[in-house]
XYZ file of C-alpha atoms in Angstrom:
486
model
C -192.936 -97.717 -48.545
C -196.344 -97.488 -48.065
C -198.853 -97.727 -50.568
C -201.386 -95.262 -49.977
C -205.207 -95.855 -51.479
C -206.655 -92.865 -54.208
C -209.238 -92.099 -51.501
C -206.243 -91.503 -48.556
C -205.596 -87.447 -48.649
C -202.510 -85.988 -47.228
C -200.594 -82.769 -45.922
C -197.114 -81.587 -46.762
C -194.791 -80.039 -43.872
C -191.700 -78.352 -45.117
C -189.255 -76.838 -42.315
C -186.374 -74.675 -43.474
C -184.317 -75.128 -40.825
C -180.782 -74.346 -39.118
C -179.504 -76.906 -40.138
C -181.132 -79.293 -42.929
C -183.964 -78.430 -45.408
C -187.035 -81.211 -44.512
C -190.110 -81.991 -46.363
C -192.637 -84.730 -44.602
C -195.843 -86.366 -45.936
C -198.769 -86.613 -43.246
C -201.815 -88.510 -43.501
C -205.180 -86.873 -42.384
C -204.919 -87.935 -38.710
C -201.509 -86.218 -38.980
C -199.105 -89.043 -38.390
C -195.719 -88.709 -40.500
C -195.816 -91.249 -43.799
C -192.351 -89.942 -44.900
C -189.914 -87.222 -45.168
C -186.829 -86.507 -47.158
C -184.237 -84.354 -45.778
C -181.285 -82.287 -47.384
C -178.138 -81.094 -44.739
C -177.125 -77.498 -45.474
C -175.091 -75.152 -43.130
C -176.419 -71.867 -41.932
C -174.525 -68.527 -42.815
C -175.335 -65.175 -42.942
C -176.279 -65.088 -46.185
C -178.729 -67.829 -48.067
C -179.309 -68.893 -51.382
C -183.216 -69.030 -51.357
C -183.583 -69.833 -54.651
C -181.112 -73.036 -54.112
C -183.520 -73.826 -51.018
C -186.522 -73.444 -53.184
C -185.176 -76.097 -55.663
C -184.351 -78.418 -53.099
C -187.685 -78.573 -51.942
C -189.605 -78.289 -55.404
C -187.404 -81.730 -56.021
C -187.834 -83.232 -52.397
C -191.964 -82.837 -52.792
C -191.523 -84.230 -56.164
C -190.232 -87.205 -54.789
C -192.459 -87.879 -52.331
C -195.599 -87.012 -54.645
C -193.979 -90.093 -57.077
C -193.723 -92.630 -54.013
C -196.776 -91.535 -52.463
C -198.765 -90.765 -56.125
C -202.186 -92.221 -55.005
C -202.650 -90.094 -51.925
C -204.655 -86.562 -52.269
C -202.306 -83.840 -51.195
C -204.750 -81.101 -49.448
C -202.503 -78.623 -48.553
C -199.197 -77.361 -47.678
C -197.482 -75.880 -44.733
C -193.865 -74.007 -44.537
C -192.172 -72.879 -41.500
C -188.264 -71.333 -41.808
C -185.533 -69.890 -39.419
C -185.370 -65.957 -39.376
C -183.984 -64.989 -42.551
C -185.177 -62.396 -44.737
C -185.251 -61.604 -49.152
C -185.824 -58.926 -50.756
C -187.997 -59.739 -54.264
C -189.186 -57.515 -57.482
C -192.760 -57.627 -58.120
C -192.183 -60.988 -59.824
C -190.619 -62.437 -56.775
C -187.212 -62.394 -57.839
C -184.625 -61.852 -54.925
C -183.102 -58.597 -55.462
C -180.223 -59.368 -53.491
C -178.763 -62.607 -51.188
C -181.169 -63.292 -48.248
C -179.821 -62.588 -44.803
C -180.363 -65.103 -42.072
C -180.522 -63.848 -38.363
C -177.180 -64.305 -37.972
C -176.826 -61.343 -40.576
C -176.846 -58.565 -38.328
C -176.910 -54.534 -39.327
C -175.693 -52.573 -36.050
C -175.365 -49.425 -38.185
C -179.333 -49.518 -38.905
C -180.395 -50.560 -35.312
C -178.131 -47.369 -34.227
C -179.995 -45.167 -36.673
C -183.384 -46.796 -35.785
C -182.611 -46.082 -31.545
C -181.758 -42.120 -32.790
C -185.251 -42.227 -34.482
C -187.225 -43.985 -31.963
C -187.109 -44.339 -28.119
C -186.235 -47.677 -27.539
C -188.889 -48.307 -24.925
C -191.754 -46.806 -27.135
C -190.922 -49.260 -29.968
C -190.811 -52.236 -27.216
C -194.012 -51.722 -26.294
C -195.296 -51.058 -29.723
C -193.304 -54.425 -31.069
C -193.708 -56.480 -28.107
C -189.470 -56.694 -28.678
C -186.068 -54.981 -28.300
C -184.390 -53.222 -30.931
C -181.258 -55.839 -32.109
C -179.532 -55.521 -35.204
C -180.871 -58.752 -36.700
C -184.749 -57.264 -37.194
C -186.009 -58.011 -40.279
C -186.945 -54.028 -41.144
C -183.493 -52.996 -40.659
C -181.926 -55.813 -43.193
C -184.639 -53.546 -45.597
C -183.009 -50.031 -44.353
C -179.263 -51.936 -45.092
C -180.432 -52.760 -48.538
C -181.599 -48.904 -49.042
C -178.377 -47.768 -47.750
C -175.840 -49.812 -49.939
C -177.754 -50.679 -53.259
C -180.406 -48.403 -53.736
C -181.204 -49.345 -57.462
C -182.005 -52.733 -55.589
C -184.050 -51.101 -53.052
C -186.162 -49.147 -55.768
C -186.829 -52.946 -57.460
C -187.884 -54.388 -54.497
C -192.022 -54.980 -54.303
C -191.648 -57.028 -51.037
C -190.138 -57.827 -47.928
C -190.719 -61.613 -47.333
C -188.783 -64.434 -44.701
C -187.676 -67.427 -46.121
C -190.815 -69.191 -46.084
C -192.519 -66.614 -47.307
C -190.558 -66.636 -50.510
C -191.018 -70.497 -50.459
C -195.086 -69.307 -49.905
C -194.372 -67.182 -53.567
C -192.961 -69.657 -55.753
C -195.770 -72.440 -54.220
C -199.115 -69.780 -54.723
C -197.504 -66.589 -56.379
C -198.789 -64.292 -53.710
C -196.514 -61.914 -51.607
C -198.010 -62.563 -47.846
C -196.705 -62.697 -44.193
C -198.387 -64.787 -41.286
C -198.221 -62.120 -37.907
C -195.732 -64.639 -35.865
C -193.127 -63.864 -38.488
C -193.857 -60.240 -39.004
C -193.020 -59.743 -35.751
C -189.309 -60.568 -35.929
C -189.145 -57.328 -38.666
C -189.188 -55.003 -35.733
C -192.545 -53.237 -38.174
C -195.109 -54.522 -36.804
C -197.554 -53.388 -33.799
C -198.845 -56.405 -31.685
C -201.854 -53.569 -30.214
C -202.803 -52.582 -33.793
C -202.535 -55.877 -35.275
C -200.685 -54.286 -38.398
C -197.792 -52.572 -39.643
C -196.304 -49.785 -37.782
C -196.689 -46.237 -39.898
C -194.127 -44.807 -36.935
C -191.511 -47.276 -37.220
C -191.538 -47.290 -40.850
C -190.954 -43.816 -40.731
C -188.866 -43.537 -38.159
C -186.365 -46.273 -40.136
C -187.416 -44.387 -42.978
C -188.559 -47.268 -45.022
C -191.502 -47.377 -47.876
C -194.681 -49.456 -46.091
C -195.599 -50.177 -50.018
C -192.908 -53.102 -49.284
C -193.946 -54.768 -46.753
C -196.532 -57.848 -47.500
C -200.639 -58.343 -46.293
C -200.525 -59.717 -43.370
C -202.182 -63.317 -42.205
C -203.244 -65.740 -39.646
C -201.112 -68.427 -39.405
C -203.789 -70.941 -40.273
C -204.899 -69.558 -43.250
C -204.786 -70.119 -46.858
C -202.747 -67.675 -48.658
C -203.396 -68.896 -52.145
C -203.421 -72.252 -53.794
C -201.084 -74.349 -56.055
C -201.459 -73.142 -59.540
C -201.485 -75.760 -62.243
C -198.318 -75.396 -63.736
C -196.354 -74.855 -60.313
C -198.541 -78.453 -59.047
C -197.940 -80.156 -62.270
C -194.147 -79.553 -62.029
C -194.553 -80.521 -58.296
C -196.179 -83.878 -59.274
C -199.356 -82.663 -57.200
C -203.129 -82.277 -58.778
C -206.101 -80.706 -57.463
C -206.499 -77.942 -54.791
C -203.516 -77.590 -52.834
C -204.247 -74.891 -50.526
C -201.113 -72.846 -49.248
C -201.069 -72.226 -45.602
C -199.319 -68.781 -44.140
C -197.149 -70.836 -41.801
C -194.607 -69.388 -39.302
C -191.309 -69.187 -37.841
C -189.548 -72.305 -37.493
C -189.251 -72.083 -33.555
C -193.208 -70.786 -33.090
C -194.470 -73.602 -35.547
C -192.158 -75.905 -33.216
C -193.757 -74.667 -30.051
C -197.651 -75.968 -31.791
C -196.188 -78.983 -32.913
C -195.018 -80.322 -29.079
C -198.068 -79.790 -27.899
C -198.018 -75.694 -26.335
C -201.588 -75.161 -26.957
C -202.748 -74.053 -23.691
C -201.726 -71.690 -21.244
C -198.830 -72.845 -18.978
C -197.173 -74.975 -21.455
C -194.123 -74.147 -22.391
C -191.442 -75.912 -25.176
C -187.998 -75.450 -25.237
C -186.699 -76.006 -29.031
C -183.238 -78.145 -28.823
C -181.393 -77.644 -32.219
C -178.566 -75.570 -33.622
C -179.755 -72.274 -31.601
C -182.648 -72.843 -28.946
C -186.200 -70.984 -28.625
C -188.126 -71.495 -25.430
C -191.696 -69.987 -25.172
C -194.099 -70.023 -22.860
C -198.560 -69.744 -23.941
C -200.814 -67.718 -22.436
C -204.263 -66.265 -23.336
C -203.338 -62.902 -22.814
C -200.664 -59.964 -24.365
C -198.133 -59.951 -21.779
C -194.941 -57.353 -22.102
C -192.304 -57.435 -20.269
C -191.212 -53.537 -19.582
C -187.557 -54.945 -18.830
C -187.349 -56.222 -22.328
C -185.704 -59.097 -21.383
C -187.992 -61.595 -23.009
C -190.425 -61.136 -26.670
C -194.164 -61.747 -26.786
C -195.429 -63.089 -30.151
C -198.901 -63.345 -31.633
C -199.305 -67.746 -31.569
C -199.316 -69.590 -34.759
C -202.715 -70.376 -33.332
C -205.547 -67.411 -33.905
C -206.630 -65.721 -29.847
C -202.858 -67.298 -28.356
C -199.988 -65.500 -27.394
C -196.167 -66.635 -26.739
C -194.017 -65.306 -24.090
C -190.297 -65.790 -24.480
C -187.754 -65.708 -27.535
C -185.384 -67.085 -29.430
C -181.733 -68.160 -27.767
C -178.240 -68.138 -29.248
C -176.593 -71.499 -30.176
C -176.739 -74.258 -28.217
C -176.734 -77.840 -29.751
C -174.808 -76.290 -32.316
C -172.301 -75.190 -29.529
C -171.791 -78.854 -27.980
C -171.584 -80.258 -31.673
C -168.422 -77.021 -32.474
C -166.853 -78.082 -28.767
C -166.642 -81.583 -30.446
C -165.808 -81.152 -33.882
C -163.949 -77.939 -34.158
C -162.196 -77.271 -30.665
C -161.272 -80.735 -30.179
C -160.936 -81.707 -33.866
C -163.217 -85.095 -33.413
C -160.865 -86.457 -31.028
C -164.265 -87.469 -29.177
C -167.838 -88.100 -30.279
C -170.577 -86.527 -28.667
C -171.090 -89.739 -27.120
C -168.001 -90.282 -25.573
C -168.310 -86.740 -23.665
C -171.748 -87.182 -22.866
C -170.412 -90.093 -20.677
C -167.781 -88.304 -19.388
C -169.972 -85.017 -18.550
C -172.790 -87.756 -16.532
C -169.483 -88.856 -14.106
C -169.058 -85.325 -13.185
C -171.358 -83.796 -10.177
C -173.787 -80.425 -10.819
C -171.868 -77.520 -11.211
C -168.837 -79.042 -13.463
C -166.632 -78.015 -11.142
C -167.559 -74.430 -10.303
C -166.939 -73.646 -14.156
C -169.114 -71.368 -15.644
C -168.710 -72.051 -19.811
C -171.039 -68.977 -21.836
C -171.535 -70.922 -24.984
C -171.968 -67.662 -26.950
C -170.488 -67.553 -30.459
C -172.700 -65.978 -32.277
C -173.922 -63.152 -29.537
C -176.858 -63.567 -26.889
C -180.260 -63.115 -27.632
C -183.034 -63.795 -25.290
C -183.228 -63.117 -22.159
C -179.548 -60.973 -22.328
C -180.035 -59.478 -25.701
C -176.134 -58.681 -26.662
C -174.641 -59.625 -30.247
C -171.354 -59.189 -29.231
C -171.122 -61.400 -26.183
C -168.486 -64.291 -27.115
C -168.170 -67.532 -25.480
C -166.411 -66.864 -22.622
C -165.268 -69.503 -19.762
C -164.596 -68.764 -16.016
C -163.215 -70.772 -13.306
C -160.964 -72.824 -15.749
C -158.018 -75.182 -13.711
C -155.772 -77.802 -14.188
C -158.007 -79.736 -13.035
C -161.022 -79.398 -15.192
C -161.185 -81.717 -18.536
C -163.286 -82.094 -21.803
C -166.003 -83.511 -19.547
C -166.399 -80.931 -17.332
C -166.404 -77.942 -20.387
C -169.219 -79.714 -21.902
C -171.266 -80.248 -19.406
C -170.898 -76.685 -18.470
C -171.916 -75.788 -22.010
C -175.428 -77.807 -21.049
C -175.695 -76.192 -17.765
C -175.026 -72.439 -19.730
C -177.896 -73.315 -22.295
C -180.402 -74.343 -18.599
C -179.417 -71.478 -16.823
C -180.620 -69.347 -19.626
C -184.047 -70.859 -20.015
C -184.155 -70.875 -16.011
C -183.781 -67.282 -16.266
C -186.612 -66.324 -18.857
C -188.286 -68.447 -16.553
C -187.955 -66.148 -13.538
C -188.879 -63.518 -15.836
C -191.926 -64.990 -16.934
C -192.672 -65.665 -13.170
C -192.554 -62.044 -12.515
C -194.670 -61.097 -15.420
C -197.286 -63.972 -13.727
C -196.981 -66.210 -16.771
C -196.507 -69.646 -15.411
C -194.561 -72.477 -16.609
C -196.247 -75.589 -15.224
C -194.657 -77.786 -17.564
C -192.467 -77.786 -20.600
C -192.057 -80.051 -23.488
C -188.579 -80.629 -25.245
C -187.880 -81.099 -28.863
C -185.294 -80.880 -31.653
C -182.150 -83.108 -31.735
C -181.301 -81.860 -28.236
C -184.334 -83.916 -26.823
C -182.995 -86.931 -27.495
C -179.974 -86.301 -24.790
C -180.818 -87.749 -21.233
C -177.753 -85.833 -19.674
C -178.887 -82.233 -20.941
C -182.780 -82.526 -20.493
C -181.867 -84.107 -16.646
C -179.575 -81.085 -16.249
C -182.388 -78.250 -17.894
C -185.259 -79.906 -15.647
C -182.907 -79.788 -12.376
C -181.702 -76.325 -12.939
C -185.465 -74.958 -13.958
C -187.349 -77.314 -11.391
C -189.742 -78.239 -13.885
C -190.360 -81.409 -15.367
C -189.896 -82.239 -19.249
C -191.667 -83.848 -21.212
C -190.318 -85.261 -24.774
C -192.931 -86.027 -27.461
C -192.689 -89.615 -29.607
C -191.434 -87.452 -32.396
C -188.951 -84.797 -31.932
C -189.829 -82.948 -35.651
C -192.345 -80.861 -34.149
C -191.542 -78.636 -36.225
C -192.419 -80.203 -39.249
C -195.716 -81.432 -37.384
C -196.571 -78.044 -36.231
C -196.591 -77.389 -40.077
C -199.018 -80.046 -41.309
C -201.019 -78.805 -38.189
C -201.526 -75.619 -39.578
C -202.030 -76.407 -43.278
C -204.414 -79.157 -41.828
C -206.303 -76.332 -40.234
C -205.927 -73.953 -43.274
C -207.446 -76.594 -45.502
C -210.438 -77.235 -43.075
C -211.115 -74.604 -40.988
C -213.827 -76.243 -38.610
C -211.690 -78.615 -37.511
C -211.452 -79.207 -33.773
C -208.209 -77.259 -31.986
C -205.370 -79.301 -32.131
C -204.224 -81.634 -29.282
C -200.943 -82.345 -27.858
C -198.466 -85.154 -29.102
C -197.789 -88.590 -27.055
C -195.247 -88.494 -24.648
C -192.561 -91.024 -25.059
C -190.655 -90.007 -21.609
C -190.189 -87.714 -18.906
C -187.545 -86.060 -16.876
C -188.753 -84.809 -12.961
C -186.201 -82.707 -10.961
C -184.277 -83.828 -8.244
C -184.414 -81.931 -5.420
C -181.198 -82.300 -4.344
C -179.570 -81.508 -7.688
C -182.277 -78.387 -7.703
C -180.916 -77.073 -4.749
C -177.066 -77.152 -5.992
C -177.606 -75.292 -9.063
C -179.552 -72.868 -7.377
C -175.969 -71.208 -6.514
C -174.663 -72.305 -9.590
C -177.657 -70.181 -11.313
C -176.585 -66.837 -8.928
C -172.596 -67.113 -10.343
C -174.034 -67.516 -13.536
C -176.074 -64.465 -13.730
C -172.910 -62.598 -12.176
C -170.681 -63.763 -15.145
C -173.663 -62.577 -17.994
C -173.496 -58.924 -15.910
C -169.372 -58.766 -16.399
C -170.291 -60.050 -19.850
C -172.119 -56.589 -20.615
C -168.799 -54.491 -19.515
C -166.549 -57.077 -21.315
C -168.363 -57.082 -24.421
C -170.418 -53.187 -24.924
């Protein structure tokens, strides 16, 4: 443990994520001290205020190891999930994660609206797991609830509250409500009224770099903190991720490798796509944008294939070694890992996973490797998309617990024909986060820079070439996918 000096200052990074809740200590040159870490398993619903303790106690205990460094500021980044609070900031009702999702709402919404009007305005497709229609659901069922709520916040937002006691919303995240109009920079008075929801609810809007509010006294003293702690906006888990691995300038792109998968490409411009097929985003970072979206799962797909369908009878390792022995294509089987619905670039909730090709002869290896090969072809297409849009992807960065698998980042840079780069750290997100409270906290810093690279993966042309035809079934199977799942 180290023992830091009074003079040594400090940032803290907390990432609600898919799958764990993780708070990390950085130093001012940004290099992780410590971190503590709490599993939890994503639902539909969450229990923010469970979350919040969890992380009031986790920042405790690193404030008591770490008690002679000067924490500056704080940065959160969380999954989409959205609460509903009073004017005091208590939830109204259980927080819905984006798994939640309220077809009923996005059917009213696409009655109100033309679809392609509130693309362009949104920068997104209507899909039922917006953050404006969870607001319209709550309206709907439990309008006493509705009537109490002062605010429409995400998960880190709420986290944001209970740190500063301000209601507030970095862009990035506003976004994913479906409200807000990436031309106007602000919220959309149409939409609203079109969903027929009050605009008095939704939050100010902010930068993701700066300071919301700061640490009041008795909130820092119960926190173990002292001082100014400024309270950076922050941003969604999978945006934040994108800053932290190093997709600061235009071309980069990062693909996110955790429970469910993000891939976004920067550019200096506001790109659409009139297709809809892929989202563009305001960047964490103030003048960038980000071209892409968020996937369906993916890691957490190989880890049910391994768990749940084949009840632990083999660790991940044991079919990663199988899946390497078996040549590109797995056999001509085509395995959609979709059990919780497509999102970018297909955009259908109800798809299910689905497998084609299936024979005697195929075995646990060749399934999961297919369900690698799915997750590639995916980002391959929002690739192609991008391409079309001229948004270029001259390299890409992987992260998340996916990046440390040679098999599936050798597969993802063979099917896209790019080449991958993996940072020394795979918690980009968390780094992301102390990137932007570092910037929050001292705004004339210099822009950030990217992470080290600890390895890469380059295409092989050969293996490039196979997929190719692979990639063509593939999109055939996601077009029967539409007519076998409306």
């Amino acid at each position: 443990m180290e023992n830091a000096t009074p003079s040594a200052t400090g940032i803290l990074a907390v990432d609600i994520g898919s799958s764990s809740l993780r708070v990390t200590l950085y130093d001012e040159n940004l290099a992780a001290l410590d971190t503590r870490t709490e599993k939890h398993a994503t639902e539909r619903q969450a229990d923010v205020l469970r979350y919040w303790l969890a992380i009031e106690a986790m920042i405790r205990r690193l404030s008591r190891d770490h008690g002679g460094r000067d924490i500056r500021a704080i940065g959160v980044s969380s999954m989409l999930g959205w609460v509903m609070v009073d004017a005091y900031g208590n939830p109204v009702s259980p927080a819905c994660t984006w798994m939640d999702h309220k077809p009923e709402q996005e059917e009213l919404l696409r009655q109100a609206m033309d679809e392609r009007d509130f693309s362009h305005r949104t920068g997104r497709r209507l899909s039922p797991e917006l953050g404006g229609l969870k607001l319209r659901h709550l309206m709907d069922t439990q309008p006493e609830a509705y009537a109490r709520t002062a605010a429409l916040l995400s998960l880190k937002d709420y986290i944001n509250f209970r740190l500063c006691g301000r209601f507030a919303m970095d862009r990035t995240m506003a976004c994913y409500t479906g409200l807000y109009n990436i031309h106007t920079d602000s919220w959309d008075a149409d939409i609203c009224a079109a969903l027929g929801v009050d605009m008095t609810k939704l939050p100010p809007l902010f930068g993701g770099t700066s300071v919301v509010g700061s640490i009041d006294g008795a909130c820092a003293a119960g926190l173990g903190l002292s001082g100014r702690v400024d309270v950076a906006a922050g941003g969604p888990d999978g945006s934040v991720a994108v800053l932290g691995a190093g997709g600061i300038n235009p071309c980069d792109a990062v693909t996110v490798m955790g429970t469910s998968d993000v891939f976004f490409a920067v550019g200096s411009e506001l790109v659409q796509d009139g297709n809809r097929h892929v989202v563009t985003n305001p960047h964490v970072l103030p003048g960038m944008w980000l071209v892409g979206g968020p996937l369906g799962m993916a890691g957490g797909t190989l880890g049910w294939y391994a768990v749940t369908l084949l009840e632990g009878g083999r660790s991940m390792a044991e079919l990663g070694a199988l899946a390497d022995g078996i040549p590109p294509g797995s056999g001509n089987l085509i395995f959609v890992p979709s059990l919780t619905g497509e999102r970018t670039p297909f955009w259908n909730g109800a798809v299910r996973g689905t497998v084609v090709g299936l024979t005697r002869d195929h075995g646990p290896g060749h399934l999961f490797r297919a369900l690698m090969e799915a997750n590639s072809f995916a980002i391959r297409r929002i690739i192609d998309v991008l391409a079309e849009l001229g948004v270029s992807v001259a390299r890409m960065s992987a992260i998340g617990g996916g990046a440390g698998n040679d098999l599936w980042l050798s597969i993802k840079a063979d099917v896209c024909g790019v080449a991958i780069d993996v940072p020394e750290s795979l918690e980009a997100t968390s780094r992301g986060c102390a990137v932007l409270a570092w910037l929050a906290a001292n705004p004339d810093s210099p822009s950030p820079t990217a992470p080290p690279i600890q390895k890469s993966y380059r295409p092989n042309g050969e293996h490039t070439s196979l997929y190719a035809q692979h990639y063509q079934r593939y999109l055939k199977v996601m077009a029967l996918c539409e007519e076998l799942y409306p």
